[in-house]
Amino acid sequence: MHVLESFLTEEHLRLREEVRAFAEEVVAPRVAGLEASRSIERELPREVARRGWIGATIDTEHGGMGAGHLAKTIIVEELSRVCAAVGAAVQASQLGTAKIIRYGTEEQQRRWLPKIAAGECLPTIAVTEDGSGSHVLGMRATARRDGDDYVLNGIKCFVGNSDIADVHGVVVRTGSGSRGLSAFLVEADAPGVTVSPHEPTLGLHGFSFGEVRFEDVRVPAHCRLGAEGDGRDIAYSSSIVYGRPNLSAVSLGVHQAILEETVAYCHERQLYGKPLYETDGIKHKVGQIQSRLLTARLTAYYAASALDRELLCDPELINAKYLNAESAIDSARTAMEILAAAGLRTKRPLERYLRDALHIFAPAGTSDIQVLRLAEHALGLSKGQYSQPTYGPARGTAALRPLQALPA
Ligand SMILES: Cc1cc2nc3c(=O)[nH]c(=O)nc-3n(C[C@H](O)[C@H](O)[C@H](O)COP(=O)(O)OP(=O)(O)OC[C@H]3O[C@@H](n4cnc5c(N)ncnc54)[C@H](O)[C@@H]3O)c2cc1C
């Protein structure tokens, strides 16, 4: 058994096998078509959803798998190993579920979670705007109270699953300052909601993360998540507790694929009458990729399993995203050096892995933001941790168990 598998239960191992078989049999044959057409893949995320994998962390009472965060990591990792666009689509809707699990009223949870768990509904989280990005509080979209409704106006960009979602979790301004943001569940077919035409990006072909426009969209007040003013915490908690580990898992899957492709090439390529790995310096570079991958997986699994054990672990989640995103990009470059000209060929997958790895730098916070947040934790400047298991309104407070305070 691989040492990292000591983190995993029999259920995790079975799940990994199941997802890997699905990815190789169902997803892999579609990748070349997506790369060629650069079009949005609508069906594969639905097929994944129908297997229940969007609902990895939804409790069984609401029809979910109740399998936890490490299981979610494995699902996204295995899909991303074969196709990061599908991994990204799946994680985006798992991320969209977070706010309903943490902030939804019983009625909202009964309405949405079973549908999501059954694969009948793909949710998003729509926070980013052209003018804000890392500066979440700089957003301009608004919701104005009008009787029993709110009226939403604004444009959200880079919304994961923009084109295929059924319900958007939109964070907008209802007032001023950091307590002036609120979150709403808005059905994708509500009058006034439109998605801008698809603009292909450098990579992740098949995944849509485009612009969603809200023009005088009427949303009943009972579709607000949490209280007025909870929007910032809903955005931040979704990003820390789900966004960071989910994107760690996308990078991890791509990183694993990079190592496999590099190793295969090192055996296949003959240079100076012997396999490439026998050439000076090549083994060293392969070792560097392997080292980064082992460290990356360790941080991803450790952070996800800390969440499953209900430990406070914001720094571990942030670090996992930082380390996974950065090290997959570094390994893609090292692999490119090993394959040299062959790495540029589109008939090999390495150039796709490099392009896809670059996409994970920005979402759920760029690496600059991750190190900033880590510094705030180290300096004692952060005001609390979103990984607190009972974080959210009306859930009371739990006894906090900081990860750092555990006996060695
Ligand atoms: C694949 C993908 C999926 C996404 N999915 C979603 C989604 O589902 N929902 C959603 O709402 N958004 C989504 N996003 C948007 C994502 O959250 C933003 O890209 C991210 O917040 C960064 O914003 P930005 O790209 O506008 O960069 P900017 O904020 O414009 O940053 C520009 C540069 O400034 C640096 N910088 C910014 N602030 C600081 C600081 N305080 N200190 C030091 N440096 C700083 C950044 O690191 C970066 O180098 C997605 C993005 C991508 C690429």
Coordinates of C-alpha atoms and ligand atoms in Angstrom, one line a residue:
M1 CA 0.0 0.0 0.0
H2 CA 1.2 3.5 -0.9
V3 CA 2.0 5.4 2.3
L4 CA -0.5 8.2 1.5
E5 CA -3.2 5.7 1.3
S6 CA -2.9 5.4 5.1
F7 CA -5.1 8.5 5.1
L8 CA -7.8 6.6 3.2
T9 CA -10.4 4.1 4.3
E10 CA -11.6 1.1 2.3
E11 CA -14.5 3.3 1.1
H12 CA -12.1 5.9 -0.2
L13 CA -10.1 3.3 -2.1
R14 CA -13.2 1.8 -3.6
L15 CA -14.4 5.3 -4.6
R16 CA -11.0 6.1 -6.2
E17 CA -11.3 2.9 -8.3
E18 CA -14.8 3.7 -9.3
V19 CA -14.1 7.3 -10.3
R20 CA -10.9 6.3 -12.1
A21 CA -12.7 3.7 -14.2
F22 CA -15.4 6.2 -15.1
A23 CA -12.8 8.8 -16.0
E24 CA -10.9 6.4 -18.2
E25 CA -13.8 4.8 -19.9
V26 CA -16.3 7.6 -20.2
V27 CA -14.4 10.9 -20.0
A28 CA -11.1 10.1 -21.7
P29 CA -12.6 9.4 -25.2
R30 CA -14.2 12.8 -25.2
V31 CA -11.1 14.9 -24.4
A32 CA -9.7 15.2 -28.0
G33 CA -13.1 16.5 -29.2
L34 CA -13.3 19.1 -26.5
E35 CA -9.8 20.3 -27.2
A36 CA -10.5 20.6 -30.9
S37 CA -13.9 22.3 -30.6
R38 CA -13.2 24.4 -27.4
S39 CA -16.9 24.1 -26.8
I40 CA -18.7 23.7 -23.5
E41 CA -19.3 20.2 -22.3
R42 CA -22.8 20.0 -21.0
E43 CA -23.4 16.2 -20.7
L44 CA -20.3 14.9 -18.8
P45 CA -20.8 17.0 -15.7
R46 CA -24.5 15.8 -15.6
E47 CA -23.3 12.2 -16.0
V48 CA -20.9 12.7 -13.0
A49 CA -23.7 14.4 -11.1
R50 CA -26.1 11.5 -11.7
R51 CA -23.6 9.2 -10.0
G52 CA -24.1 11.4 -6.9
W53 CA -20.6 12.7 -6.8
I54 CA -21.6 16.4 -6.6
G55 CA -23.3 15.5 -3.4
A56 CA -20.1 14.0 -1.7
T57 CA -20.5 16.2 1.3
I58 CA -24.3 16.4 1.4
D59 CA -25.6 14.4 4.3
T60 CA -27.5 11.1 3.6
E61 CA -30.7 12.7 5.1
H62 CA -30.8 15.0 2.1
G63 CA -30.0 12.2 -0.3
G64 CA -26.2 12.9 -0.5
M65 CA -23.3 10.5 -0.1
G66 CA -22.3 11.9 3.3
A67 CA -18.8 10.8 2.3
G68 CA -16.9 13.9 3.4
H69 CA -14.2 16.2 2.2
L70 CA -11.5 13.6 1.5
A71 CA -13.9 11.6 -0.6
K72 CA -14.7 14.9 -2.5
T73 CA -11.0 15.5 -3.0
I74 CA -10.5 12.0 -4.5
I75 CA -13.5 12.4 -6.9
V76 CA -12.1 15.7 -8.2
E77 CA -8.5 14.5 -8.3
E78 CA -9.4 11.4 -10.3
L79 CA -11.6 13.2 -12.8
S80 CA -8.9 15.9 -13.2
R81 CA -6.2 13.3 -13.8
V82 CA -8.0 12.5 -17.1
C83 CA -9.7 15.8 -17.9
A84 CA -9.2 18.9 -15.7
A85 CA -12.2 20.6 -17.4
V86 CA -14.5 18.0 -16.1
G87 CA -12.8 18.1 -12.7
A88 CA -13.3 21.9 -12.7
A89 CA -16.9 21.6 -13.6
V90 CA -17.6 19.1 -10.8
Q91 CA -15.7 21.0 -8.2
A92 CA -17.5 24.3 -9.2
S93 CA -20.9 22.7 -8.4
Q94 CA -19.7 21.0 -5.2
L95 CA -18.5 24.5 -4.3
G96 CA -21.9 26.0 -5.1
T97 CA -23.4 23.5 -2.7
A98 CA -21.3 24.7 0.3
K99 CA -23.4 27.8 1.0
I100 CA -26.6 25.8 1.1
I101 CA -25.1 23.2 3.4
R102 CA -23.7 25.9 5.7
Y103 CA -26.2 28.8 5.4
G104 CA -29.4 27.3 4.0
T105 CA -32.6 27.2 6.1
E106 CA -34.2 23.8 6.6
E107 CA -36.6 24.7 3.8
Q108 CA -33.9 25.8 1.4
Q109 CA -31.9 22.6 2.2
R110 CA -35.0 20.4 1.6
R111 CA -35.7 22.2 -1.6
W112 CA -32.2 22.1 -3.1
L113 CA -29.9 19.5 -1.6
P114 CA -31.8 16.3 -2.7
K115 CA -32.0 17.6 -6.2
I116 CA -28.2 18.4 -6.2
A117 CA -27.4 15.0 -4.7
A118 CA -29.5 13.3 -7.4
G119 CA -27.7 15.1 -10.1
E120 CA -30.8 17.0 -11.2
C121 CA -29.5 20.5 -10.3
L122 CA -26.1 22.1 -10.8
P123 CA -25.5 25.1 -8.5
T124 CA -22.8 27.8 -8.9
I125 CA -21.3 30.5 -6.7
A126 CA -21.1 33.9 -8.5
V127 CA -19.0 36.4 -6.6
T128 CA -16.4 37.8 -9.0
E129 CA -16.9 40.9 -11.1
D130 CA -14.7 42.6 -13.7
G131 CA -14.0 45.4 -11.3
S132 CA -13.4 43.4 -8.1
G133 CA -11.6 40.0 -8.4
S134 CA -9.4 39.6 -5.3
H135 CA -11.1 42.6 -3.8
V136 CA -14.4 41.0 -3.1
L137 CA -15.7 44.0 -1.2
G138 CA -15.2 46.1 -4.3
M139 CA -18.2 44.4 -6.0
R140 CA -20.8 46.7 -7.6
A141 CA -23.8 44.3 -8.3
T142 CA -26.8 45.2 -6.1
A143 CA -30.0 43.8 -4.6
R144 CA -32.7 46.3 -3.6
R145 CA -35.6 45.3 -1.3
D146 CA -39.0 45.8 -2.9
G147 CA -41.8 44.4 -0.8
D148 CA -41.5 40.6 -0.5
D149 CA -38.8 40.5 -3.2
Y150 CA -35.3 41.8 -3.9
V151 CA -34.4 43.2 -7.3
L152 CA -30.9 42.2 -8.5
N153 CA -28.8 44.1 -11.0
G154 CA -25.2 43.5 -12.0
I155 CA -22.7 41.3 -14.0
K156 CA -20.7 38.4 -12.5
C157 CA -17.8 37.0 -14.4
F158 CA -15.7 33.8 -14.3
V159 CA -18.7 32.0 -12.8
G160 CA -17.8 28.3 -12.8
N161 CA -20.5 26.3 -14.8
S162 CA -22.0 29.6 -16.0
D163 CA -23.5 28.0 -19.1
I164 CA -24.8 24.7 -17.6
A165 CA -26.0 25.6 -14.1
D166 CA -29.6 25.5 -12.9
V167 CA -29.2 27.8 -9.9
H168 CA -26.8 30.6 -9.2
G169 CA -25.6 31.5 -5.7
V170 CA -25.1 35.2 -6.2
V171 CA -23.4 37.6 -3.7
V172 CA -24.3 41.2 -4.2
R173 CA -24.4 44.5 -2.4
T174 CA -27.4 45.3 -0.2
G175 CA -25.6 48.0 1.8
S176 CA -22.3 49.5 2.4
G177 CA -19.1 48.1 3.9
S178 CA -18.1 44.6 4.8
R179 CA -21.6 43.8 6.3
G180 CA -23.2 45.2 3.1
L181 CA -23.1 42.0 1.1
S182 CA -25.9 39.4 0.9
A183 CA -26.3 36.1 -0.9
F184 CA -29.3 34.9 -3.0
L185 CA -30.2 31.7 -4.7
V186 CA -31.4 32.7 -8.2
E187 CA -32.7 30.2 -10.7
A188 CA -30.8 30.2 -14.0
D189 CA -34.0 30.6 -16.0
A190 CA -35.5 33.5 -14.0
P191 CA -36.5 36.4 -16.1
G192 CA -33.6 38.9 -16.5
V193 CA -30.8 36.3 -16.0
T194 CA -28.7 35.9 -19.2
V195 CA -25.3 34.3 -19.9
S196 CA -22.9 36.0 -22.3
P197 CA -21.7 34.1 -25.3
H198 CA -19.0 31.5 -24.5
E199 CA -15.4 32.9 -24.9
P200 CA -12.9 30.0 -25.0
T201 CA -9.8 30.5 -22.8
L202 CA -6.3 29.1 -22.8
G203 CA -7.3 25.8 -21.4
L204 CA -9.9 23.8 -19.5
H205 CA -11.7 23.3 -22.8
G206 CA -15.2 22.0 -22.0
F207 CA -15.6 24.0 -18.8
S208 CA -17.6 27.2 -18.9
F209 CA -16.6 30.0 -16.5
G210 CA -18.2 32.9 -18.2
E211 CA -20.3 36.0 -17.5
V212 CA -23.8 35.9 -16.0
R213 CA -25.9 39.1 -16.2
F214 CA -28.7 40.1 -13.8
E215 CA -31.1 42.7 -15.1
D216 CA -34.0 43.6 -12.8
V217 CA -34.2 40.0 -11.6
R218 CA -36.9 39.6 -9.0
V219 CA -36.0 37.2 -6.3
P220 CA -38.4 36.4 -3.4
A221 CA -36.9 37.3 0.0
H222 CA -37.1 33.6 1.1
C223 CA -34.4 32.9 -1.5
R224 CA -31.9 34.9 0.5
L225 CA -29.2 32.8 2.1
G226 CA -28.5 33.7 5.7
A227 CA -29.3 37.1 7.0
E228 CA -28.8 40.4 5.1
G229 CA -25.2 41.2 5.6
D230 CA -23.9 37.6 5.6
G231 CA -22.8 37.7 2.0
R232 CA -19.1 38.3 2.7
D233 CA -18.9 35.3 5.2
I234 CA -20.9 33.1 2.7
A235 CA -18.4 34.0 -0.1
Y236 CA -15.3 33.6 2.1
S237 CA -16.4 30.4 3.9
S238 CA -17.4 28.7 0.6
S239 CA -14.0 29.7 -0.8
I240 CA -12.0 28.5 2.2
V241 CA -13.8 25.4 3.1
Y242 CA -14.7 24.2 -0.4
G243 CA -12.9 26.3 -3.0
R244 CA -9.4 25.8 -1.7
P245 CA -9.5 22.0 -1.3
N246 CA -11.5 21.6 -4.5
L247 CA -8.9 23.5 -6.6
S248 CA -6.1 21.7 -4.7
A249 CA -7.7 18.5 -6.0
V250 CA -7.9 19.7 -9.6
S251 CA -4.2 20.7 -9.5
L252 CA -3.4 17.4 -7.9
G253 CA -5.1 15.3 -10.6
V254 CA -3.2 17.3 -13.3
H255 CA 0.0 16.9 -11.4
Q256 CA -0.4 13.1 -11.2
A257 CA -1.1 13.1 -15.0
I258 CA 2.1 15.2 -15.6
L259 CA 4.2 12.6 -13.7
E260 CA 2.6 9.7 -15.5
E261 CA 3.2 11.3 -19.0
T262 CA 6.8 12.2 -18.1
V263 CA 7.6 8.7 -16.9
A264 CA 6.0 7.1 -20.0
Y265 CA 8.1 9.4 -22.2
C266 CA 11.3 8.7 -20.3
H267 CA 10.8 5.0 -21.0
E268 CA 9.7 5.5 -24.6
R269 CA 12.3 8.0 -25.8
Q270 CA 15.7 6.5 -26.8
L271 CA 18.6 8.9 -26.8
Y272 CA 22.3 7.9 -27.2
G273 CA 21.1 4.4 -27.6
K274 CA 19.4 4.1 -24.2
P275 CA 16.2 5.2 -22.5
L276 CA 16.0 9.0 -21.9
Y277 CA 16.0 8.5 -18.1
E278 CA 19.6 7.3 -18.3
T279 CA 20.7 10.7 -19.7
D280 CA 22.4 13.0 -17.1
G281 CA 20.0 15.3 -15.2
I282 CA 16.8 13.6 -16.4
K283 CA 16.4 11.4 -13.3
H284 CA 17.0 14.5 -11.2
K285 CA 14.1 16.3 -12.9
V286 CA 11.8 13.3 -12.6
G287 CA 12.7 13.2 -8.9
Q288 CA 11.8 16.9 -8.5
I289 CA 8.4 16.3 -10.0
Q290 CA 7.8 13.2 -7.8
S291 CA 8.9 15.2 -4.7
R292 CA 6.5 18.1 -5.5
L293 CA 3.6 15.7 -6.2
L294 CA 4.1 13.8 -2.9
T295 CA 4.2 17.0 -0.9
A296 CA 1.2 18.4 -2.8
R297 CA -0.9 15.3 -2.2
L298 CA 0.1 15.2 1.4
T299 CA -1.1 18.8 2.0
A300 CA -4.4 18.2 0.0
Y301 CA -5.3 15.0 1.9
Y302 CA -4.2 16.3 5.2
A303 CA -6.3 19.5 4.9
A304 CA -9.4 17.5 3.6
S305 CA -9.1 14.9 6.4
A306 CA -8.8 17.7 9.0
L307 CA -12.1 19.0 7.7
D308 CA -13.6 15.5 8.0
R309 CA -12.3 15.3 11.6
E310 CA -14.0 18.7 12.3
L311 CA -10.7 20.4 13.1
L312 CA -9.9 24.1 12.6
C313 CA -7.7 24.1 9.6
D314 CA -8.0 27.3 7.5
P315 CA -4.2 27.6 7.2
E316 CA -3.9 24.0 6.1
L317 CA -6.7 24.5 3.4
I318 CA -5.1 27.7 2.2
N319 CA -1.6 26.2 2.1
A320 CA -2.9 23.1 0.2
K321 CA -4.4 25.4 -2.6
Y322 CA -1.2 27.5 -2.7
L323 CA 1.2 24.5 -2.8
N324 CA -0.9 22.4 -5.2
A325 CA -1.5 25.2 -7.7
E326 CA 2.1 26.4 -7.7
S327 CA 3.8 23.0 -7.7
A328 CA 1.6 21.6 -10.6
I329 CA 2.7 24.6 -12.7
D330 CA 6.3 24.1 -11.7
S331 CA 6.2 20.4 -12.6
A332 CA 4.5 21.1 -15.9
R333 CA 7.5 23.3 -16.8
T334 CA 10.0 20.6 -15.6
A335 CA 8.1 18.0 -17.7
M336 CA 8.1 20.3 -20.7
E337 CA 11.9 20.5 -20.4
I338 CA 12.2 16.7 -20.2
L339 CA 10.0 16.2 -23.3
A340 CA 11.5 19.2 -25.1
A341 CA 10.0 19.6 -28.6
A342 CA 7.8 16.5 -28.1
G343 CA 6.0 18.3 -25.2
L344 CA 4.7 20.9 -27.6
R345 CA 2.9 18.4 -29.8
T346 CA -0.9 18.6 -29.4
K347 CA -1.1 14.8 -30.0
R348 CA 0.6 14.4 -26.6
P349 CA -1.3 15.6 -23.5
L350 CA 1.5 17.6 -21.8
E351 CA 0.8 21.0 -23.4
R352 CA -2.8 20.6 -22.3
Y353 CA -1.7 19.8 -18.7
L354 CA 0.5 22.9 -18.7
R355 CA -2.4 25.1 -20.0
D356 CA -4.9 23.5 -17.5
A357 CA -2.5 23.9 -14.5
L358 CA -2.2 27.6 -15.2
H359 CA -5.9 28.0 -14.8
I360 CA -5.8 27.0 -11.1
F361 CA -3.6 29.9 -10.1
A362 CA -6.5 32.4 -9.8
P363 CA -9.7 30.7 -8.5
A364 CA -10.4 30.7 -4.8
G365 CA -7.6 33.3 -4.5
T366 CA -4.4 33.7 -6.4
S367 CA -1.2 32.5 -4.8
D368 CA -0.5 36.1 -3.6
I369 CA -3.7 36.1 -1.7
Q370 CA -3.0 32.6 -0.2
V371 CA 0.4 33.8 1.2
L372 CA -1.2 37.0 2.5
R373 CA -3.8 34.9 4.4
L374 CA -1.2 32.6 5.7
A375 CA 0.8 35.5 7.0
E376 CA -2.3 36.9 8.7
H377 CA -2.8 33.5 10.5
A378 CA 0.9 33.4 11.5
L379 CA 0.9 37.0 12.7
G380 CA -2.3 36.4 14.7
L381 CA -4.2 39.0 12.6
S382 CA -7.0 36.7 11.3
K383 CA -10.3 37.1 13.1
G384 CA -11.3 33.4 13.2
Q385 CA -11.5 30.4 11.1
Y386 CA -14.2 29.4 8.6
S387 CA -13.4 25.8 9.0
Q388 CA -15.1 25.9 12.4
P389 CA -17.6 23.0 11.9
T390 CA -20.6 25.0 13.0
Y391 CA -19.7 28.2 11.2
G392 CA -22.8 29.9 10.0
P393 CA -25.9 31.6 11.4
A394 CA -28.1 30.1 14.1
R395 CA -25.8 27.1 14.6
G396 CA -24.5 28.1 18.0
T397 CA -20.8 27.8 18.7
A398 CA -18.8 24.6 19.0
A399 CA -15.8 24.0 21.2
L400 CA -12.9 24.9 18.9
R401 CA -10.2 22.4 18.4
P402 CA -7.3 24.1 16.7
L403 CA -5.2 21.7 14.6
Q404 CA -2.0 23.3 15.9
A405 CA -2.9 22.5 19.5
L406 CA -3.1 18.8 18.9
P407 CA -0.5 16.7 20.5
A408 CA 2.3 15.7 18.1
Ligands
LIG1 C1 -10.9 28.6 -13.7 C2 -11.5 29.7 -12.9 C3 -12.7 29.4 -12.2 C4 -13.3 30.4 -11.5 N1 -14.5 30.2 -10.9 C5 -15.2 31.2 -10.2 C6 -16.5 30.9 -9.7 O1 -17.0 29.8 -9.7 N2 -17.1 32.0 -9.1 C7 -16.5 33.2 -8.9 O2 -17.1 34.1 -8.4 N3 -15.3 33.5 -9.4 C8 -14.6 32.5 -10.1 N4 -13.3 32.7 -10.6 C9 -12.7 34.0 -10.5 C10 -11.6 34.0 -9.4 O3 -12.2 33.9 -8.1 C11 -10.8 35.3 -9.6 O4 -10.0 35.1 -10.8 C12 -9.9 35.5 -8.4 O5 -10.6 36.0 -7.3 C13 -8.8 36.6 -8.7 O6 -9.3 37.7 -9.3 P1 -8.7 38.3 -10.7 O7 -8.5 37.2 -11.6 O8 -9.7 39.4 -11.2 O9 -7.3 38.9 -10.3 P2 -7.0 40.3 -9.6 O10 -7.8 40.4 -8.4 O11 -7.3 41.4 -10.7 O12 -5.5 40.2 -9.4 C14 -4.5 40.7 -10.3 C15 -3.1 40.5 -9.7 O13 -3.0 41.2 -8.4 C16 -2.6 40.4 -7.4 N5 -3.2 40.8 -6.1 C17 -4.6 41.1 -5.9 N6 -4.8 41.5 -4.7 C18 -3.6 41.4 -4.0 C19 -3.1 41.7 -2.7 N7 -4.0 42.1 -1.8 N8 -1.8 41.6 -2.4 C20 -0.9 41.2 -3.4 N9 -1.3 40.9 -4.6 C21 -2.6 41.0 -5.0 C22 -3.1 39.0 -7.8 O14 -2.4 37.9 -7.2 C23 -2.9 39.0 -9.3 O15 -1.5 38.7 -9.5 C24 -12.7 31.7 -11.4 C25 -11.5 32.0 -12.0 C26 -10.9 31.0 -12.8 C27 -9.6 31.3 -13.5

